[in-house]
Amino acid sequence: MANLPSPVSCVPRHVAIVMDGNGRWAKKRHLPRVAGHKQGVDALRRTVRACLERDVQVLTVFAFSSENWSRPEDEVSGLMNLLVMALSREVPKLSKNGVRLHFPGDSHGLSSRVLQGLQKAEQTTVHNQKMVLNVCFNYGGRWDIAQAARQLVAQGREITEEGLCETTALAHVGDPDLLIRTGGEMRISNFLLWQCAYTELFFTPCLWPDFDAAELDRAFADFAGRERRFGQTSDQLTMTQSGASPHA
């Protein structure tokens, strides 16, 4: 087997993660699902620290899907409480480490307590520049495209690719270079549908509560071995990188 490149040889600028497997982690241990979500918060803390150490500029995570409202009421309630508690505990540490928080998603349906927590976290970290952490909450990729189109219509603008790029929920950070999905499923589950047109995908069977810096490095090593062509051929890409004209 060929050796993979060093995981630090090519660090993605923008990493996105579908944090899947909390429920299965808890079930394997005969624990309530909310226990898995609590361990998932710990995994996110580790991952943020690892990304900071590796100079990742943007980390975007899928925390709560717009489809997750259909889950059992006690689980949804537990997730909301967990979010509020995590914000209270983690935001001061994140701010100290230079992390700026954003919460892309639909604010409709969220309680005033949750909304206030999200807004306070964004305001507290607004001037930080070390890394942007997007916590997508009550988010869906289809919702994102629809709300972007509505913005353009309201502004009297034509719906174009350029316009949608300017009005989607992650317009402030650009598209992900690498999307990691934990838990073994091989789909993106309505996450960043517009933004992932040329994103590299990495799927791991590791359940999210078990995700750590070593698993992140495996994803980065795999990413470093990819050839990102963005619609070009390999020969065109080589000429572009060398400064030669493909028409010479």
Short mmCIF file of C-alpha atoms in Angstrom, two decimals:
data_model
loop_
_atom_site.label_atom_id
_atom_site.label_comp_id
_atom_site.label_asym_id
_atom_site.label_seq_id
_atom_site.Cartn_x
_atom_site.Cartn_y
_atom_site.Cartn_z
CA MET A 1 0.00 0.00 0.00
CA ALA A 2 1.33 3.43 -0.95
CA ASN A 3 2.18 5.76 1.88
CA LEU A 4 -0.30 8.59 2.35
CA PRO A 5 1.09 12.14 2.37
CA SER A 6 1.81 13.71 5.73
CA PRO A 7 -1.47 14.95 7.23
CA VAL A 8 0.04 18.40 7.72
CA SER A 9 1.34 18.67 4.14
CA CYS A 10 -1.99 19.93 2.81
CA VAL A 11 -4.38 21.31 5.42
CA PRO A 12 -7.81 22.24 4.04
CA ARG A 13 -8.73 25.89 4.45
CA HIS A 14 -12.39 25.07 5.17
CA VAL A 15 -13.48 21.78 6.76
CA ALA A 16 -17.12 20.72 7.11
CA ILE A 17 -18.29 17.82 9.29
CA VAL A 18 -21.52 15.83 9.49
CA MET A 19 -21.27 14.74 13.13
CA ASP A 20 -23.13 11.42 12.91
CA GLY A 21 -23.28 8.48 15.30
CA ASN A 22 -24.16 9.94 18.71
CA GLY A 23 -27.30 7.83 19.06
CA ARG A 24 -25.60 4.59 18.02
CA TRP A 25 -22.70 5.32 20.38
CA ALA A 26 -25.16 5.62 23.26
CA LYS A 27 -27.19 2.57 22.22
CA LYS A 28 -24.07 0.37 22.18
CA ARG A 29 -23.54 1.36 25.81
CA HIS A 30 -27.22 1.01 26.83
CA LEU A 31 -27.42 4.74 27.52
CA PRO A 32 -30.09 7.29 26.54
CA ARG A 33 -29.47 9.04 23.22
CA VAL A 34 -28.87 12.37 24.97
CA ALA A 35 -25.79 10.80 26.61
CA GLY A 36 -24.37 10.30 23.13
CA HIS A 37 -25.06 13.93 22.29
CA LYS A 38 -23.22 15.03 25.44
CA GLN A 39 -20.20 13.00 24.37
CA GLY A 40 -20.58 14.58 20.95
CA VAL A 41 -20.03 18.01 22.50
CA ASP A 42 -16.74 16.72 23.93
CA ALA A 43 -15.77 15.43 20.47
CA LEU A 44 -16.51 18.84 18.97
CA ARG A 45 -14.35 20.52 21.61
CA ARG A 46 -11.45 18.19 20.72
CA THR A 47 -11.96 18.80 17.01
CA VAL A 48 -12.01 22.58 17.37
CA ARG A 49 -8.75 22.39 19.31
CA ALA A 50 -7.18 20.11 16.68
CA CYS A 51 -8.27 22.40 13.84
CA LEU A 52 -6.81 25.41 15.63
CA GLU A 53 -3.52 23.57 16.09
CA ARG A 54 -3.46 22.72 12.36
CA ASP A 55 -4.33 26.26 11.22
CA VAL A 56 -7.69 25.40 9.67
CA GLN A 57 -9.35 28.72 8.92
CA VAL A 58 -13.01 27.64 8.85
CA LEU A 59 -14.78 24.72 10.54
CA THR A 60 -18.45 24.13 9.72
CA VAL A 61 -20.43 21.47 11.60
CA PHE A 62 -23.95 20.10 11.18
CA ALA A 63 -25.38 20.33 14.69
CA PHE A 64 -29.15 20.21 14.14
CA SER A 65 -30.93 19.54 10.87
CA SER A 66 -34.28 21.09 9.97
CA GLU A 67 -35.45 17.46 9.68
CA ASN A 68 -34.41 16.68 13.28
CA TRP A 69 -37.65 18.19 14.63
CA SER A 70 -39.29 14.85 13.76
CA ARG A 71 -37.21 13.05 16.40
CA PRO A 72 -38.75 12.11 19.78
CA GLU A 73 -39.77 15.19 21.76
CA ASP A 74 -37.57 14.35 24.73
CA GLU A 75 -34.51 14.06 22.47
CA VAL A 76 -35.21 17.41 20.78
CA SER A 77 -35.75 19.06 24.16
CA GLY A 78 -32.53 17.51 25.43
CA LEU A 79 -30.62 18.82 22.41
CA MET A 80 -31.92 22.34 22.96
CA ASN A 81 -30.95 22.26 26.64
CA LEU A 82 -27.56 20.83 25.76
CA LEU A 83 -26.96 23.64 23.27
CA VAL A 84 -27.77 26.35 25.81
CA MET A 85 -25.53 24.76 28.45
CA ALA A 86 -22.70 24.20 25.97
CA LEU A 87 -22.82 27.83 24.83
CA SER A 88 -22.63 29.07 28.41
CA ARG A 89 -19.64 26.84 29.16
CA GLU A 90 -17.72 26.91 25.87
CA VAL A 91 -18.09 30.42 24.42
CA PRO A 92 -15.64 32.10 26.86
CA LYS A 93 -12.99 29.45 26.03
CA LEU A 94 -13.62 29.72 22.29
CA SER A 95 -13.39 33.49 22.42
CA LYS A 96 -10.11 33.32 24.36
CA ASN A 97 -8.72 31.08 21.60
CA GLY A 98 -9.71 33.51 18.84
CA VAL A 99 -12.68 31.57 17.47
CA ARG A 100 -15.52 33.48 15.85
CA LEU A 101 -18.94 31.79 16.05
CA HIS A 102 -21.71 31.81 13.46
CA PHE A 103 -24.97 29.85 13.54
CA PRO A 104 -26.25 29.41 9.98
CA GLY A 105 -29.83 28.17 9.90
CA ASP A 106 -33.51 29.05 10.11
CA SER A 107 -34.31 31.00 13.28
CA HIS A 108 -38.03 30.27 12.95
CA GLY A 109 -39.20 27.71 15.49
CA LEU A 110 -36.35 28.27 17.92
CA SER A 111 -37.23 29.37 21.44
CA SER A 112 -36.30 32.85 22.66
CA ARG A 113 -33.85 31.23 25.12
CA VAL A 114 -32.02 29.43 22.31
CA LEU A 115 -32.07 32.48 20.03
CA GLN A 116 -30.68 34.71 22.76
CA GLY A 117 -27.90 32.20 23.41
CA LEU A 118 -26.93 32.07 19.73
CA GLN A 119 -27.01 35.85 19.34
CA LYS A 120 -24.95 36.42 22.48
CA ALA A 121 -22.33 33.91 21.32
CA GLU A 122 -22.02 35.63 17.94
CA GLN A 123 -21.75 39.07 19.53
CA THR A 124 -19.16 37.91 22.08
CA THR A 125 -16.86 36.47 19.41
CA VAL A 126 -17.50 38.92 16.56
CA HIS A 127 -13.96 40.38 16.53
CA ASN A 128 -12.07 37.06 16.71
CA GLN A 129 -9.95 36.14 13.69
CA LYS A 130 -8.06 32.90 14.40
CA MET A 131 -10.78 30.58 13.08
CA VAL A 132 -14.46 30.76 12.11
CA LEU A 133 -16.69 28.07 13.63
CA ASN A 134 -20.04 27.71 11.85
CA VAL A 135 -22.48 25.65 13.91
CA CYS A 136 -25.33 24.92 11.51
CA PHE A 137 -28.47 24.77 13.64
CA ASN A 138 -31.98 24.18 12.28
CA TYR A 139 -30.25 24.09 8.92
CA GLY A 140 -31.01 22.29 5.65
CA GLY A 141 -29.32 22.61 2.29
CA ARG A 142 -32.62 22.98 0.43
CA TRP A 143 -33.77 25.63 2.90
CA ASP A 144 -30.51 27.48 2.32
CA ILE A 145 -30.95 27.60 -1.46
CA ALA A 146 -34.61 28.64 -1.12
CA GLN A 147 -33.87 31.44 1.36
CA ALA A 148 -31.04 32.69 -0.85
CA ALA A 149 -33.39 32.83 -3.84
CA ARG A 150 -35.99 34.68 -1.77
CA GLN A 151 -33.38 37.26 -0.80
CA LEU A 152 -32.54 37.89 -4.44
CA VAL A 153 -36.21 38.26 -5.38
CA ALA A 154 -36.78 40.67 -2.47
CA GLN A 155 -33.82 42.73 -3.71
CA GLY A 156 -35.23 42.79 -7.23
CA ARG A 157 -32.25 40.82 -8.54
CA GLU A 158 -32.12 38.02 -11.08
CA ILE A 159 -31.57 34.55 -9.62
CA THR A 160 -28.08 33.64 -10.84
CA GLU A 161 -25.24 31.42 -9.62
CA GLU A 162 -23.29 34.50 -8.60
CA GLY A 163 -26.27 35.90 -6.70
CA LEU A 164 -26.91 32.64 -4.88
CA CYS A 165 -23.24 32.42 -3.90
CA GLU A 166 -23.63 35.86 -2.31
CA THR A 167 -26.80 35.07 -0.35
CA THR A 168 -26.48 31.52 0.96
CA ALA A 169 -25.95 31.11 4.70
CA LEU A 170 -22.20 30.47 4.34
CA ALA A 171 -21.46 33.26 1.86
CA HIS A 172 -19.13 34.82 4.45
CA VAL A 173 -16.67 31.91 4.40
CA GLY A 174 -16.75 30.31 0.95
CA ASP A 175 -17.17 26.66 0.05
CA PRO A 176 -15.70 23.74 2.05
CA ASP A 177 -12.57 22.07 0.71
CA LEU A 178 -13.22 18.87 2.65
CA LEU A 179 -16.41 17.38 4.08
CA ILE A 180 -16.03 14.63 6.68
CA ARG A 181 -18.95 12.41 7.65
CA THR A 182 -18.59 10.16 10.67
CA GLY A 183 -20.72 7.14 11.52
CA GLY A 184 -20.29 5.13 8.32
CA GLU A 185 -23.18 6.49 6.23
CA MET A 186 -22.21 7.60 2.73
CA ARG A 187 -24.43 10.58 2.02
CA ILE A 188 -24.46 14.29 2.87
CA SER A 189 -28.04 14.38 4.22
CA ASN A 190 -29.18 17.79 2.96
CA PHE A 191 -26.05 19.53 4.26
CA LEU A 192 -24.42 22.35 2.25
CA LEU A 193 -25.95 21.16 -1.03
CA TRP A 194 -25.01 24.34 -2.90
CA GLN A 195 -21.58 24.72 -1.33
CA CYS A 196 -20.33 21.15 -1.85
CA ALA A 197 -20.24 21.20 -5.67
CA TYR A 198 -16.46 20.59 -5.70
CA THR A 199 -15.87 19.60 -2.09
CA GLU A 200 -13.81 16.48 -1.42
CA LEU A 201 -15.74 13.90 0.64
CA PHE A 202 -14.31 11.65 3.35
CA PHE A 203 -16.46 8.99 5.03
CA THR A 204 -15.34 7.21 8.19
CA PRO A 205 -17.06 4.48 10.23
CA CYS A 206 -15.85 6.21 13.40
CA LEU A 207 -18.84 7.31 15.50
CA TRP A 208 -18.76 11.01 16.27
CA PRO A 209 -18.18 10.71 20.06
CA ASP A 210 -15.03 8.68 19.26
CA PHE A 211 -13.68 11.18 16.70
CA ASP A 212 -10.29 12.61 17.64
CA ALA A 213 -7.22 14.35 16.25
CA ALA A 214 -5.84 11.10 14.83
CA GLU A 215 -9.01 10.54 12.80
CA LEU A 216 -8.90 14.16 11.64
CA ASP A 217 -5.32 13.64 10.48
CA ARG A 218 -6.40 10.54 8.53
CA ALA A 219 -8.97 12.67 6.73
CA PHE A 220 -6.37 15.37 6.03
CA ALA A 221 -3.87 12.79 4.75
CA ASP A 222 -6.49 11.42 2.38
CA PHE A 223 -7.34 14.96 1.25
CA ALA A 224 -3.67 15.69 0.57
CA GLY A 225 -3.61 12.82 -1.92
CA ARG A 226 -6.58 14.07 -3.93
CA GLU A 227 -6.26 15.88 -7.26
CA ARG A 228 -8.79 18.73 -7.25
CA ARG A 229 -9.50 19.49 -10.91
CA PHE A 230 -12.64 21.66 -10.69
CA GLY A 231 -13.81 20.43 -14.09
CA GLN A 232 -10.38 20.52 -15.76
CA THR A 233 -8.36 17.56 -17.02
CA SER A 234 -5.21 16.49 -15.17
CA ASP A 235 -3.05 17.88 -17.99
CA GLN A 236 -4.82 21.25 -17.88
CA LEU A 237 -4.37 21.41 -14.13
CA THR A 238 -0.66 20.64 -14.41
CA MET A 239 -0.17 23.39 -17.01
CA THR A 240 -2.16 25.87 -14.93
CA GLN A 241 -0.07 25.13 -11.85
CA SER A 242 3.17 25.48 -13.85
CA GLY A 243 2.05 28.76 -15.37
CA ALA A 244 1.86 27.40 -18.92
CA SER A 245 -1.09 28.17 -21.17
CA PRO A 246 -3.30 25.15 -22.01
CA HIS A 247 -3.57 26.61 -25.54
CA ALA A 248 0.16 27.14 -26.08
#
